[in-house]
Amino acid sequence: QLGKYVDSRLREIAAAGAASNESHLLVLTAIVMADEIQELREKNNFNLKESEYEEIIFKKTASLTAC
């Protein structure tokens, strides 16, 4: 499910022509998604410790690289 979401965001950004190459597209997508996460944190008054966010991101990244 997460992979599908990342892929859809990548495709949307690519279709908008916002990136000049694949590396730029990947970085831009990561920045856009990080911004989305930050907005959700602020909207929902999410107050996890930084280490808790790092653990969540580490687990998600590990699950993506295992695919």
Coordinates of C-alpha atoms in Angstrom, one line a residue:
Q1 CA 0.0 0.0 0.0
L2 CA 2.8 2.4 0.9
G3 CA 4.7 1.5 -2.3
K4 CA 1.6 2.2 -4.4
Y5 CA 1.2 5.6 -2.7
V6 CA 4.9 6.5 -3.3
D7 CA 4.6 5.4 -7.0
S8 CA 1.5 7.5 -7.5
R9 CA 3.1 10.6 -6.0
L10 CA 6.2 9.9 -8.2
R11 CA 4.0 9.7 -11.3
E12 CA 2.1 12.8 -10.4
I13 CA 5.2 14.9 -10.0
A14 CA 6.8 13.4 -13.2
A15 CA 3.6 14.2 -15.1
A16 CA 3.8 17.8 -13.9
G17 CA 7.3 18.1 -15.4
A18 CA 8.7 19.4 -12.2
A19 CA 11.9 17.3 -12.4
S20 CA 14.7 17.4 -14.9
N21 CA 16.0 13.8 -14.4
E22 CA 15.3 10.7 -12.3
S23 CA 17.4 11.7 -9.4
H24 CA 15.8 15.0 -9.2
L25 CA 12.4 13.3 -9.4
L26 CA 13.2 11.0 -6.5
V27 CA 14.5 13.8 -4.3
L28 CA 11.6 16.1 -5.2
T29 CA 9.1 13.3 -4.4
A30 CA 10.8 12.7 -1.0
I31 CA 10.6 16.4 -0.2
V32 CA 6.9 16.6 -1.2
M33 CA 6.1 13.6 0.9
A34 CA 8.1 14.9 3.9
D35 CA 6.1 18.1 3.7
E36 CA 2.8 16.1 3.6
I37 CA 3.9 14.3 6.8
Q38 CA 4.8 17.5 8.5
E39 CA 1.4 19.0 7.6
L40 CA -0.3 16.0 9.1
R41 CA 1.8 16.2 12.2
E42 CA 0.8 19.8 12.7
K43 CA -2.8 19.2 11.8
N44 CA -3.2 16.3 14.2
N45 CA -0.9 17.7 17.0
F46 CA 1.3 14.7 16.7
N47 CA 3.8 14.9 19.4
L48 CA 6.0 11.8 19.0
K49 CA 9.6 12.1 20.0
E50 CA 12.1 12.5 17.1
S51 CA 13.5 9.0 17.9
E52 CA 10.0 7.5 17.5
Y53 CA 9.7 9.1 14.0
E54 CA 13.1 7.8 13.1
E55 CA 12.1 4.3 14.2
I56 CA 8.9 4.4 12.1
I57 CA 10.8 5.7 9.0
F58 CA 13.5 3.0 9.5
K59 CA 10.9 0.2 9.6
K60 CA 9.1 1.6 6.6
T61 CA 12.3 1.9 4.6
A62 CA 13.4 -1.6 5.6
S63 CA 10.1 -3.0 4.4
L64 CA 10.3 -1.1 1.1
T65 CA 13.9 -2.3 0.4
A66 CA 12.9 -5.9 1.2
C67 CA 10.4 -5.9 -1.7

